[in-house]
């Protein structure tokens, strides 16, 4: 059982208000954690501590900050098994995925720690004699971060590591459904940081809204739904705070031709059903050429049926539960309405009972065929293990279907035709483009989306510097110069 208050000014403090609990999605009667929400006064204290902590932290040389961030990551890594267990217990995903998520979060964070000591400043030619021009970067200041429930270690770490490495203080509010892993990071990090550099606050939308609306915040980074992203965009605008939003997706793969359909479908299915499809980068639409349509349906059906559905803590499980009852109803509702609209279920499509975990929110890997582009299931983010298959005759149609949604997160094309590949790279309306490759991103590549999938600088990779630092043009004229 995890019991955490807020981590404010270097101390764990009890909150005020009603304690909230997290539960195991495979056994919802089992309480996993108890947390007390942060009070408005607690938030105020955190803001003041962040300002002081940031000044102290930013005064350290960047190489020393980077060294301490690496030491902090070593301490987190030493707790990998505890963290993976917390991810599975609160979020539900298979324990192997939780270990993988923890490892990936550390690899990304280590890249960020190194990235912060690379040259981000520049010496520029000057227009005047006796002058030297420079472009410098400084820490942005106090960062407010809000994270969702689907990647409880990866997403907090994706914000904590670059914020600290670039000399900022960060106040993070993890999802109220999965707060334990972020608290475990703070516990491990404590000894390496000045008080106030990393703080954790708790609560739902109300606490999140208060955090991102605070005028003392210099930058707001949010990962979550489009609806919440819109609210946060408006709140940050009031203070003209810098913003980075990573939102939902309605990602598609176009399968035009491939030398190895089995390998292609392994990647597509993995990208669609890991974390029970509750991934922003999940492939939820398969747009397939007529010639391959039936083979793709057969291959997806076989993979869906091969899943071992059960509690994530059981090492045999390959597909865990959905996070909660709301999410379960959301996914079931999407599939029911798709069938009413004329889609056909190839496999799955209804709730399933797991004997060893009879109360869990289990939904099987589901494949739908005859999905039309106008259907809700082809346009809205489902956030469950549901694959909608659409077919095409002309590649023009495939590209139109690919881009015919509001989102623009990630996309994939399987083809050996270089002209089609070039076209996909130019025309896919998405932040991330994969060719002959599923949508799982590398640890050091910019991560983000366009259109309704994101606003502002991408995270990870070299892009994070644009959000976590401010830019300054400096002109140094010799005292005797004109
Ligand atoms: P959500 O938007 O409901 O909640 C996310 C976080 O925002 C939670 O911590 C919540 O407490 C907080 N929140 C809610 N209202 C708020 C407000 N008014 N002001 C400030 N904070 C508020 O999202 P979710 O259901 O937790 O996560 C699922 C969504 O996240 C999906 O749409 C998914 O696609 C998206 N997501 C995107 C990415 C990405 O990188 N693009 C990654 C993971 C998840």
Short mmCIF file of C-alpha atoms and ligand atoms in Angstrom, two decimals:
data_model
loop_
_atom_site.label_atom_id
_atom_site.label_comp_id
_atom_site.label_asym_id
_atom_site.label_seq_id
_atom_site.Cartn_x
_atom_site.Cartn_y
_atom_site.Cartn_z
CA UNK A 1 0.00 0.00 0.00
CA UNK A 2 1.43 3.37 -1.04
CA UNK A 3 0.70 6.34 1.20
CA UNK A 4 2.05 9.67 0.05
CA UNK A 5 1.40 13.27 0.92
CA UNK A 6 2.75 16.11 -1.19
CA UNK A 7 6.50 16.55 -1.54
CA UNK A 8 6.94 20.26 -0.87
CA UNK A 9 10.11 22.17 -0.01
CA UNK A 10 12.04 18.95 0.54
CA UNK A 11 9.49 17.37 2.91
CA UNK A 12 6.56 15.00 2.62
CA UNK A 13 3.56 16.90 3.94
CA UNK A 14 0.01 15.73 4.57
CA UNK A 15 -2.58 17.52 2.46
CA UNK A 16 -5.98 18.70 3.50
CA UNK A 17 -9.31 17.55 2.17
CA UNK A 18 -10.56 14.12 1.37
CA UNK A 19 -7.95 11.39 1.01
CA UNK A 20 -8.25 9.59 -2.33
CA UNK A 21 -7.39 6.00 -3.12
CA UNK A 22 -6.01 4.18 -6.13
CA UNK A 23 -7.10 0.65 -6.97
CA UNK A 24 -5.74 -2.31 -8.90
CA UNK A 25 -7.59 -2.31 -12.28
CA UNK A 26 -7.52 -6.12 -12.35
CA UNK A 27 -9.07 -6.30 -8.84
CA UNK A 28 -10.85 -2.98 -8.30
CA UNK A 29 -11.81 -3.94 -4.74
CA UNK A 30 -8.13 -3.82 -3.79
CA UNK A 31 -6.86 -0.46 -2.63
CA UNK A 32 -3.27 0.15 -3.79
CA UNK A 33 -2.54 3.69 -2.61
CA UNK A 34 -3.84 6.51 -0.39
CA UNK A 35 -2.98 10.13 -1.14
CA UNK A 36 -3.98 13.44 0.34
CA UNK A 37 -4.68 16.28 -2.08
CA UNK A 38 -2.55 19.41 -1.92
CA UNK A 39 -4.32 22.39 -0.35
CA UNK A 40 -4.25 25.90 -1.89
CA UNK A 41 -1.90 26.93 0.95
CA UNK A 42 0.33 23.94 0.16
CA UNK A 43 0.46 25.01 -3.48
CA UNK A 44 1.48 28.53 -2.43
CA UNK A 45 4.29 27.12 -0.28
CA UNK A 46 5.40 24.97 -3.21
CA UNK A 47 5.53 28.00 -5.53
CA UNK A 48 7.68 29.97 -3.09
CA UNK A 49 9.95 26.99 -2.48
CA UNK A 50 10.28 26.44 -6.22
CA UNK A 51 11.48 30.00 -6.77
CA UNK A 52 14.15 29.64 -4.05
CA UNK A 53 15.09 26.10 -5.06
CA UNK A 54 15.39 27.11 -8.70
CA UNK A 55 17.78 29.95 -7.89
CA UNK A 56 19.99 27.61 -5.86
CA UNK A 57 19.88 24.86 -8.48
CA UNK A 58 20.51 27.19 -11.42
CA UNK A 59 23.55 28.65 -9.63
CA UNK A 60 25.34 25.30 -9.97
CA UNK A 61 27.47 24.89 -13.09
CA UNK A 62 25.51 22.99 -15.77
CA UNK A 63 28.01 20.11 -15.72
CA UNK A 64 27.49 19.68 -11.96
CA UNK A 65 23.70 19.74 -12.40
CA UNK A 66 24.00 17.11 -15.08
CA UNK A 67 26.21 14.97 -12.81
CA UNK A 68 23.61 15.19 -10.04
CA UNK A 69 20.78 14.33 -12.42
CA UNK A 70 22.74 11.24 -13.51
CA UNK A 71 23.26 10.29 -9.84
CA UNK A 72 19.54 10.74 -9.25
CA UNK A 73 18.78 8.51 -12.23
CA UNK A 74 21.13 5.85 -10.85
CA UNK A 75 19.13 5.97 -7.61
CA UNK A 76 15.87 5.59 -9.53
CA UNK A 77 17.34 2.73 -11.55
CA UNK A 78 18.27 0.91 -8.35
CA UNK A 79 14.53 0.91 -7.56
CA UNK A 80 13.42 -0.32 -10.99
CA UNK A 81 11.61 -3.36 -9.67
CA UNK A 82 9.68 -1.36 -7.02
CA UNK A 83 8.71 1.23 -9.61
CA UNK A 84 7.65 -1.35 -12.22
CA UNK A 85 5.48 -3.02 -9.60
CA UNK A 86 3.85 0.30 -8.69
CA UNK A 87 3.14 0.98 -12.38
CA UNK A 88 1.46 -2.40 -12.80
CA UNK A 89 -0.49 -2.25 -9.54
CA UNK A 90 -2.01 1.18 -10.21
CA UNK A 91 -2.14 1.22 -14.02
CA UNK A 92 -2.70 -2.48 -14.77
CA UNK A 93 -0.24 -3.09 -17.61
CA UNK A 94 1.76 -6.35 -17.76
CA UNK A 95 4.80 -6.28 -15.48
CA UNK A 96 7.18 -6.80 -18.44
CA UNK A 97 5.76 -3.63 -20.03
CA UNK A 98 6.20 -1.75 -16.74
CA UNK A 99 9.85 -2.81 -16.56
CA UNK A 100 10.25 -1.75 -20.18
CA UNK A 101 8.60 1.61 -19.46
CA UNK A 102 10.91 2.21 -16.49
CA UNK A 103 13.99 1.32 -18.55
CA UNK A 104 12.89 3.56 -21.42
CA UNK A 105 12.21 6.47 -19.06
CA UNK A 106 15.76 6.17 -17.71
CA UNK A 107 17.36 5.95 -21.16
CA UNK A 108 15.48 9.06 -22.30
CA UNK A 109 16.40 10.87 -19.07
CA UNK A 110 20.09 9.98 -19.38
CA UNK A 111 20.07 11.37 -22.92
CA UNK A 112 18.50 14.57 -21.55
CA UNK A 113 21.15 14.84 -18.81
CA UNK A 114 23.85 14.66 -21.49
CA UNK A 115 21.96 16.96 -23.84
CA UNK A 116 21.89 19.70 -21.19
CA UNK A 117 25.69 19.99 -21.23
CA UNK A 118 25.94 20.17 -25.02
CA UNK A 119 26.38 23.54 -26.67
CA UNK A 120 23.04 25.26 -27.02
CA UNK A 121 24.55 28.71 -27.25
CA UNK A 122 26.14 30.22 -30.35
CA UNK A 123 28.68 32.86 -31.29
CA UNK A 124 27.32 34.86 -34.23
CA UNK A 125 29.01 37.27 -36.66
CA UNK A 126 28.47 40.92 -35.72
CA UNK A 127 27.30 43.82 -37.88
CA UNK A 128 29.48 46.43 -36.13
CA UNK A 129 33.27 46.59 -35.66
CA UNK A 130 34.74 45.56 -32.29
CA UNK A 131 31.58 43.67 -31.49
CA UNK A 132 30.96 40.02 -30.71
CA UNK A 133 27.44 38.62 -30.83
CA UNK A 134 26.21 35.61 -28.92
CA UNK A 135 22.97 33.72 -28.52
CA UNK A 136 22.72 32.41 -24.96
CA UNK A 137 20.27 30.15 -23.17
CA UNK A 138 19.17 30.25 -19.54
CA UNK A 139 16.88 28.03 -17.45
CA UNK A 140 13.24 29.06 -17.97
CA UNK A 141 12.47 29.13 -14.23
CA UNK A 142 9.57 27.35 -12.53
CA UNK A 143 7.88 24.61 -14.56
CA UNK A 144 4.38 23.26 -13.82
CA UNK A 145 3.89 19.72 -15.13
CA UNK A 146 0.71 17.65 -15.39
CA UNK A 147 0.77 14.00 -16.43
CA UNK A 148 -1.81 11.33 -17.39
CA UNK A 149 -2.32 7.78 -16.09
CA UNK A 150 -1.20 5.62 -18.98
CA UNK A 151 2.59 5.96 -18.55
CA UNK A 152 3.00 6.72 -14.84
CA UNK A 153 6.81 6.62 -14.84
CA UNK A 154 7.73 7.54 -18.42
CA UNK A 155 5.72 10.75 -18.67
CA UNK A 156 6.72 12.26 -15.29
CA UNK A 157 10.37 11.39 -15.99
CA UNK A 158 10.11 12.95 -19.48
CA UNK A 159 9.38 16.25 -17.74
CA UNK A 160 11.42 15.96 -14.53
CA UNK A 161 14.75 15.04 -16.18
CA UNK A 162 14.94 17.81 -18.81
CA UNK A 163 13.51 20.42 -16.42
CA UNK A 164 16.20 19.71 -13.84
CA UNK A 165 19.02 19.14 -16.30
CA UNK A 166 18.37 22.55 -17.86
CA UNK A 167 18.39 24.26 -14.44
CA UNK A 168 14.67 24.66 -13.69
CA UNK A 169 12.53 23.84 -10.68
CA UNK A 170 9.56 21.60 -11.43
CA UNK A 171 6.24 21.08 -9.64
CA UNK A 172 4.58 17.94 -10.98
CA UNK A 173 1.01 16.78 -10.49
CA UNK A 174 0.75 13.15 -11.53
CA UNK A 175 -2.58 11.63 -12.52
CA UNK A 176 -4.78 10.97 -9.50
CA UNK A 177 -5.21 7.39 -10.82
CA UNK A 178 -1.49 6.51 -10.83
CA UNK A 179 0.55 8.80 -8.54
CA UNK A 180 2.87 6.23 -6.88
CA UNK A 181 5.68 6.02 -9.50
CA UNK A 182 6.21 9.82 -9.53
CA UNK A 183 6.38 9.78 -5.71
CA UNK A 184 8.98 7.01 -5.89
CA UNK A 185 11.09 9.19 -8.22
CA UNK A 186 10.87 12.07 -5.71
CA UNK A 187 11.91 9.76 -2.85
CA UNK A 188 14.95 8.56 -4.77
CA UNK A 189 15.83 12.08 -5.95
CA UNK A 190 15.60 13.85 -2.60
CA UNK A 191 19.26 13.69 -1.59
CA UNK A 192 20.60 15.05 -4.88
CA UNK A 193 18.57 18.25 -5.13
CA UNK A 194 18.05 21.48 -3.18
CA UNK A 195 14.67 21.76 -1.46
CA UNK A 196 12.05 23.04 -3.89
CA UNK A 197 13.80 21.91 -7.12
CA UNK A 198 11.47 18.92 -7.52
CA UNK A 199 8.05 18.94 -5.85
CA UNK A 200 5.03 16.65 -6.20
CA UNK A 201 1.49 17.82 -5.59
CA UNK A 202 -1.64 15.67 -5.62
CA UNK A 203 -5.24 15.90 -6.65
CA UNK A 204 -7.51 15.91 -9.67
CA UNK A 205 -8.39 18.57 -12.20
CA UNK A 206 -8.97 21.23 -9.58
CA UNK A 207 -5.43 21.04 -8.18
CA UNK A 208 -4.07 20.77 -11.74
CA UNK A 209 -5.99 23.89 -12.79
CA UNK A 210 -4.71 25.85 -9.77
CA UNK A 211 -1.14 24.78 -10.54
CA UNK A 212 -1.13 25.75 -14.21
CA UNK A 213 -2.98 29.03 -13.56
CA UNK A 214 -0.48 30.30 -11.00
CA UNK A 215 1.14 33.52 -12.15
CA UNK A 216 4.48 32.40 -10.66
CA UNK A 217 4.79 29.61 -13.24
CA UNK A 218 7.11 30.30 -16.19
CA UNK A 219 6.31 27.22 -18.27
CA UNK A 220 3.50 24.67 -18.37
CA UNK A 221 4.02 21.18 -19.76
CA UNK A 222 1.01 18.90 -20.08
CA UNK A 223 0.42 15.42 -21.43
CA UNK A 224 -3.17 14.25 -21.60
CA UNK A 225 -6.43 14.64 -23.44
CA UNK A 226 -7.33 17.30 -26.00
CA UNK A 227 -10.17 18.57 -23.84
CA UNK A 228 -7.93 19.23 -20.82
CA UNK A 229 -5.20 20.55 -23.11
CA UNK A 230 -7.56 23.25 -24.38
CA UNK A 231 -8.28 24.38 -20.80
CA UNK A 232 -4.60 24.41 -19.91
CA UNK A 233 -3.73 26.37 -23.07
CA UNK A 234 -6.25 29.03 -22.01
CA UNK A 235 -4.98 29.09 -18.41
CA UNK A 236 -1.34 29.45 -19.47
CA UNK A 237 -2.31 32.20 -21.91
CA UNK A 238 -3.61 34.34 -19.04
CA UNK A 239 -0.07 34.46 -17.64
CA UNK A 240 1.64 34.31 -21.04
CA UNK A 241 3.52 31.28 -19.71
CA UNK A 242 5.42 29.13 -22.22
CA UNK A 243 3.50 25.99 -23.13
CA UNK A 244 4.11 22.45 -24.34
CA UNK A 245 1.06 20.22 -24.90
CA UNK A 246 1.21 16.53 -25.84
CA UNK A 247 -2.31 15.36 -26.57
CA UNK A 248 -4.21 12.46 -28.06
CA UNK A 249 -3.90 10.67 -31.37
CA UNK A 250 -5.85 8.72 -33.97
CA UNK A 251 -2.85 7.04 -35.48
CA UNK A 252 -2.88 4.99 -38.65
CA UNK A 253 -0.64 2.59 -40.49
CA UNK A 254 -0.89 2.32 -44.27
CA UNK A 255 0.02 -1.18 -45.45
CA UNK A 256 0.65 -0.88 -49.17
CA UNK A 257 3.17 -3.64 -49.87
CA UNK A 258 5.68 -5.54 -47.81
CA UNK A 259 8.22 -8.36 -48.23
CA UNK A 260 7.44 -9.64 -44.78
CA UNK A 261 3.82 -9.39 -43.73
CA UNK A 262 4.41 -11.32 -40.49
CA UNK A 263 7.04 -8.84 -39.31
CA UNK A 264 4.83 -5.95 -40.40
CA UNK A 265 1.84 -7.28 -38.45
CA UNK A 266 3.93 -8.03 -35.36
CA UNK A 267 4.89 -4.36 -35.27
CA UNK A 268 1.40 -3.10 -36.04
CA UNK A 269 -0.26 -5.32 -33.46
CA UNK A 270 2.33 -4.45 -30.80
CA UNK A 271 1.85 -0.75 -31.45
CA UNK A 272 -1.94 -1.18 -31.26
CA UNK A 273 -2.31 -3.32 -28.15
CA UNK A 274 0.55 -2.61 -25.74
CA UNK A 275 -0.81 -1.01 -22.56
CA UNK A 276 -4.20 -2.40 -23.72
CA UNK A 277 -4.19 0.23 -26.47
CA UNK A 278 -4.13 3.05 -23.90
CA UNK A 279 -1.21 4.77 -25.57
CA UNK A 280 -1.30 8.11 -27.32
CA UNK A 281 0.83 6.55 -30.08
CA UNK A 282 -1.31 3.41 -30.40
CA UNK A 283 -2.11 2.43 -33.98
CA UNK A 284 -5.89 2.35 -34.10
CA UNK A 285 -6.50 2.44 -37.85
CA UNK A 286 -5.06 -0.03 -40.35
CA UNK A 287 -5.47 1.27 -43.90
CA UNK A 288 -4.66 -1.62 -46.21
CA UNK A 289 -4.37 -2.12 -49.96
CA UNK A 290 -7.01 -4.42 -51.46
CA UNK A 291 -4.45 -7.07 -52.36
CA UNK A 292 -3.35 -7.52 -48.74
CA UNK A 293 -6.69 -6.93 -47.01
CA UNK A 294 -7.70 -10.53 -46.28
CA UNK A 295 -4.19 -11.59 -45.20
CA UNK A 296 -4.00 -8.59 -42.85
CA UNK A 297 -7.38 -9.44 -41.30
CA UNK A 298 -6.28 -13.08 -40.79
CA UNK A 299 -2.94 -12.04 -39.28
CA UNK A 300 -4.48 -9.53 -36.88
CA UNK A 301 -7.15 -12.03 -35.82
CA UNK A 302 -4.50 -14.66 -35.04
CA UNK A 303 -2.45 -12.22 -32.98
CA UNK A 304 -5.49 -10.96 -31.08
CA UNK A 305 -6.59 -14.49 -30.21
CA UNK A 306 -3.09 -15.39 -29.01
CA UNK A 307 -3.15 -12.78 -26.24
CA UNK A 308 -3.08 -13.97 -22.65
CA UNK A 309 -5.49 -11.61 -20.88
CA UNK A 310 -5.14 -11.21 -17.13
CA UNK A 311 -3.73 -9.29 -14.20
CA UNK A 312 -0.57 -7.41 -15.12
CA UNK A 313 1.32 -8.76 -12.12
CA UNK A 314 1.05 -12.32 -13.54
CA UNK A 315 4.17 -12.74 -15.70
CA UNK A 316 2.20 -14.82 -18.24
CA UNK A 317 -0.15 -11.92 -19.04
CA UNK A 318 0.32 -10.14 -22.37
CA UNK A 319 -2.83 -7.96 -22.28
CA UNK A 320 -3.81 -6.31 -19.00
CA UNK A 321 -7.07 -4.60 -17.98
CA UNK A 322 -8.30 -1.14 -18.91
CA UNK A 323 -7.64 1.41 -16.18
CA UNK A 324 -11.15 1.74 -14.74
CA UNK A 325 -14.86 1.34 -15.29
CA UNK A 326 -15.22 4.65 -17.16
CA UNK A 327 -12.54 3.64 -19.62
CA UNK A 328 -14.13 0.20 -19.98
CA UNK A 329 -17.49 1.76 -20.82
CA UNK A 330 -15.86 4.20 -23.20
CA UNK A 331 -14.16 1.41 -25.19
CA UNK A 332 -17.24 -0.87 -25.19
CA UNK A 333 -19.43 2.05 -26.29
CA UNK A 334 -17.17 2.88 -29.23
CA UNK A 335 -17.27 -0.72 -30.45
CA UNK A 336 -21.05 -1.04 -30.01
CA UNK A 337 -21.70 2.15 -31.95
CA UNK A 338 -19.27 1.06 -34.70
CA UNK A 339 -21.17 -2.20 -35.13
CA UNK A 340 -24.49 -0.32 -35.24
CA UNK A 341 -22.97 1.89 -37.95
CA UNK A 342 -22.05 -1.14 -40.09
CA UNK A 343 -18.58 -2.29 -39.00
CA UNK A 344 -18.10 -6.05 -38.47
CA UNK A 345 -16.30 -7.66 -35.54
CA UNK A 346 -13.51 -10.00 -36.69
CA UNK A 347 -12.56 -10.94 -33.13
CA UNK A 348 -13.15 -9.59 -29.61
CA UNK A 349 -15.75 -6.87 -29.33
CA UNK A 350 -17.25 -7.73 -25.97
CA UNK A 351 -16.23 -7.71 -22.30
CA UNK A 352 -14.37 -10.75 -21.15
CA UNK A 353 -14.24 -12.58 -17.88
CA UNK A 354 -10.89 -13.66 -16.46
CA UNK A 355 -11.42 -16.41 -13.87
CA UNK A 356 -8.41 -15.47 -11.75
CA UNK A 357 -9.45 -11.79 -11.69
CA UNK A 358 -13.26 -11.81 -12.01
CA UNK A 359 -13.82 -8.11 -11.28
CA UNK A 360 -11.10 -6.68 -13.55
CA UNK A 361 -11.86 -4.26 -16.39
CA UNK A 362 -10.79 -6.65 -19.14
CA UNK A 363 -11.46 -5.98 -22.79
CA UNK A 364 -10.03 -8.32 -25.43
CA UNK A 365 -7.91 -7.31 -28.40
CA UNK A 366 -10.57 -6.41 -30.97
CA UNK A 367 -10.39 -6.19 -34.75
CA UNK A 368 -13.14 -4.46 -36.74
CA UNK A 369 -13.48 -4.66 -40.53
CA UNK A 370 -15.57 -2.72 -43.04
CA UNK A 371 -14.93 0.47 -41.10
CA UNK A 372 -15.90 3.56 -43.10
CA UNK A 373 -14.00 6.85 -42.75
CA UNK A 374 -17.13 8.71 -41.66
CA UNK A 375 -17.73 6.41 -38.66
CA UNK A 376 -16.99 7.69 -35.17
CA UNK A 377 -14.61 4.75 -34.60
CA UNK A 378 -12.49 5.95 -37.55
CA UNK A 379 -12.24 9.52 -36.27
CA UNK A 380 -12.15 9.58 -32.44
CA UNK A 381 -9.45 8.34 -30.07
CA UNK A 382 -10.68 5.06 -28.53
CA UNK A 383 -7.78 4.44 -26.12
CA UNK A 384 -8.35 0.70 -25.98
CA UNK A 385 -7.14 -2.45 -27.78
CA UNK A 386 -9.33 -1.87 -30.83
CA UNK A 387 -8.05 -1.94 -34.43
CA UNK A 388 -10.24 -0.56 -37.22
CA UNK A 389 -9.40 -1.92 -40.67
CA UNK A 390 -10.15 0.15 -43.78
CA UNK A 391 -9.24 -0.79 -47.36
CA UNK A 392 -8.20 1.12 -50.47
CA UNK A 393 -7.53 0.61 -54.14
CA UNK A 394 -5.58 3.79 -55.00
CA UNK A 395 -2.72 5.13 -52.86
CA UNK A 396 -4.31 8.60 -53.10
CA UNK A 397 -7.24 7.23 -51.10
CA UNK A 398 -4.87 5.82 -48.47
CA UNK A 399 -3.23 9.21 -47.98
CA UNK A 400 -6.60 10.93 -47.79
CA UNK A 401 -7.82 8.47 -45.12
CA UNK A 402 -4.55 8.77 -43.20
CA UNK A 403 -4.92 12.54 -42.90
CA UNK A 404 -8.69 12.71 -42.59
CA UNK A 405 -8.77 13.16 -38.78
CA UNK A 406 -8.22 16.13 -36.48
CA UNK A 407 -5.20 14.55 -34.76
CA UNK A 408 -1.61 14.50 -36.01
CA UNK A 409 0.56 12.47 -33.66
CA UNK A 410 2.17 9.49 -35.35
CA UNK A 411 1.83 7.45 -38.53
CA UNK A 412 3.39 4.55 -40.35
CA UNK A 413 3.72 3.31 -43.93
CA UNK A 414 4.74 -0.17 -45.01
CA UNK A 415 5.99 -0.10 -48.60
CA UNK A 416 9.10 -0.70 -50.69
CA UNK A 417 8.11 1.89 -53.29
CA UNK A 418 10.45 4.86 -52.86
CA UNK A 419 8.07 7.29 -54.61
CA UNK A 420 5.29 6.40 -52.15
CA UNK A 421 7.71 6.63 -49.23
CA UNK A 422 8.81 10.12 -50.31
CA UNK A 423 5.19 11.14 -50.64
CA UNK A 424 4.35 9.81 -47.18
CA UNK A 425 7.27 11.73 -45.65
CA UNK A 426 6.06 14.93 -47.32
CA UNK A 427 2.31 14.56 -46.84
CA UNK A 428 1.53 12.60 -43.67
CA UNK A 429 0.01 15.20 -41.33
CA UNK A 430 1.67 13.88 -38.20
CA UNK A 431 4.53 14.82 -35.91
CA UNK A 432 6.12 11.38 -36.17
CA UNK A 433 6.61 9.37 -39.36
CA UNK A 434 7.64 5.70 -39.48
CA UNK A 435 8.43 3.74 -42.64
CA UNK A 436 8.36 -0.06 -42.45
CA UNK A 437 8.35 0.41 -38.67
CA UNK A 438 5.65 0.43 -35.95
CA UNK A 439 5.03 3.61 -33.98
CA UNK A 440 7.21 2.88 -30.92
CA UNK A 441 9.60 5.87 -30.66
CA UNK A 442 13.36 5.82 -30.03
CA UNK A 443 14.74 7.19 -26.77
CA UNK A 444 16.55 10.19 -28.20
CA UNK A 445 14.21 11.39 -30.97
CA UNK A 446 11.94 14.45 -30.68
CA UNK A 447 8.50 13.29 -29.53
CA UNK A 448 5.33 15.22 -30.24
CA UNK A 449 2.45 15.95 -32.53
CA UNK A 450 0.89 18.59 -34.74
CA UNK A 451 -2.76 19.68 -35.27
CA UNK A 452 -4.89 18.53 -32.29
CA UNK A 453 -2.09 16.28 -31.02
CA UNK A 454 0.23 18.95 -29.71
CA UNK A 455 1.29 22.54 -29.30
CA UNK A 456 4.76 23.92 -28.61
CA UNK A 457 8.17 22.28 -28.42
CA UNK A 458 8.43 18.50 -28.67
CA UNK A 459 9.82 16.62 -25.69
CA UNK A 460 12.77 14.23 -25.53
CA UNK A 461 15.72 14.51 -27.85
CA UNK A 462 17.25 17.81 -28.79
CA UNK A 463 13.90 19.69 -28.92
CA UNK A 464 13.26 19.88 -25.17
CA UNK A 465 15.79 22.71 -24.80
CA UNK A 466 13.35 25.02 -26.59
CA UNK A 467 10.79 24.65 -23.83
CA UNK A 468 13.05 24.31 -20.80
CA UNK A 469 15.29 27.31 -21.54
CA UNK A 470 14.85 30.90 -22.68
CA UNK A 471 16.88 32.44 -25.50
CA UNK A 472 18.94 35.65 -25.20
CA UNK A 473 20.70 37.62 -27.92
CA UNK A 474 23.81 39.27 -26.44
CA UNK A 475 25.97 42.01 -28.03
CA UNK A 476 29.46 42.61 -26.60
CA UNK A 477 31.05 45.79 -27.89
CA UNK A 478 34.62 46.67 -26.82
CA UNK A 479 34.54 49.76 -24.55
CA UNK A 480 36.39 51.81 -27.19
CA UNK A 481 34.15 50.67 -30.09
CA UNK A 482 31.55 52.76 -31.95
P1 LIG B 1 -6.76 13.89 -18.84
O1 LIG B 1 -6.62 15.05 -19.74
O2 LIG B 1 -8.10 13.50 -18.38
O3 LIG B 1 -5.90 14.10 -17.50
C1 LIG B 1 -4.52 14.33 -17.57
C2 LIG B 1 -4.08 15.09 -16.33
O4 LIG B 1 -4.67 16.37 -16.33
C3 LIG B 1 -4.46 14.44 -15.00
O5 LIG B 1 -3.36 14.57 -14.13
C4 LIG B 1 -5.63 15.29 -14.53
O6 LIG B 1 -5.78 15.32 -13.14
C5 LIG B 1 -5.22 16.66 -15.04
N1 LIG B 1 -6.30 17.64 -15.23
C6 LIG B 1 -7.61 17.43 -15.50
N2 LIG B 1 -8.25 18.61 -15.66
C7 LIG B 1 -7.33 19.59 -15.51
C8 LIG B 1 -7.36 21.01 -15.60
N3 LIG B 1 -8.49 21.67 -15.88
N4 LIG B 1 -6.22 21.70 -15.42
C9 LIG B 1 -5.06 21.06 -15.16
N5 LIG B 1 -4.97 19.71 -15.05
C10 LIG B 1 -6.08 18.98 -15.24
O7 LIG B 1 -6.02 12.67 -19.59
P2 LIG B 1 -5.91 11.16 -19.11
O8 LIG B 1 -7.26 10.54 -19.24
O9 LIG B 1 -5.19 11.09 -17.81
O10 LIG B 1 -4.92 10.56 -20.21
C11 LIG B 1 -5.35 10.07 -21.43
C12 LIG B 1 -5.11 11.07 -22.55
O11 LIG B 1 -3.73 11.46 -22.56
C13 LIG B 1 -5.36 10.50 -23.91
O12 LIG B 1 -6.07 11.42 -24.70
C14 LIG B 1 -3.97 10.29 -24.49
O13 LIG B 1 -3.91 10.28 -25.88
C15 LIG B 1 -3.23 11.42 -23.90
N6 LIG B 1 -1.78 11.16 -23.90
C16 LIG B 1 -0.98 11.84 -24.78
C17 LIG B 1 0.38 11.59 -24.83
C18 LIG B 1 1.28 12.33 -25.78
O14 LIG B 1 2.49 12.37 -25.53
N7 LIG B 1 0.79 12.91 -26.86
C19 LIG B 1 0.94 10.64 -23.98
C20 LIG B 1 0.10 9.97 -23.09
C21 LIG B 1 -1.26 10.24 -23.06
#
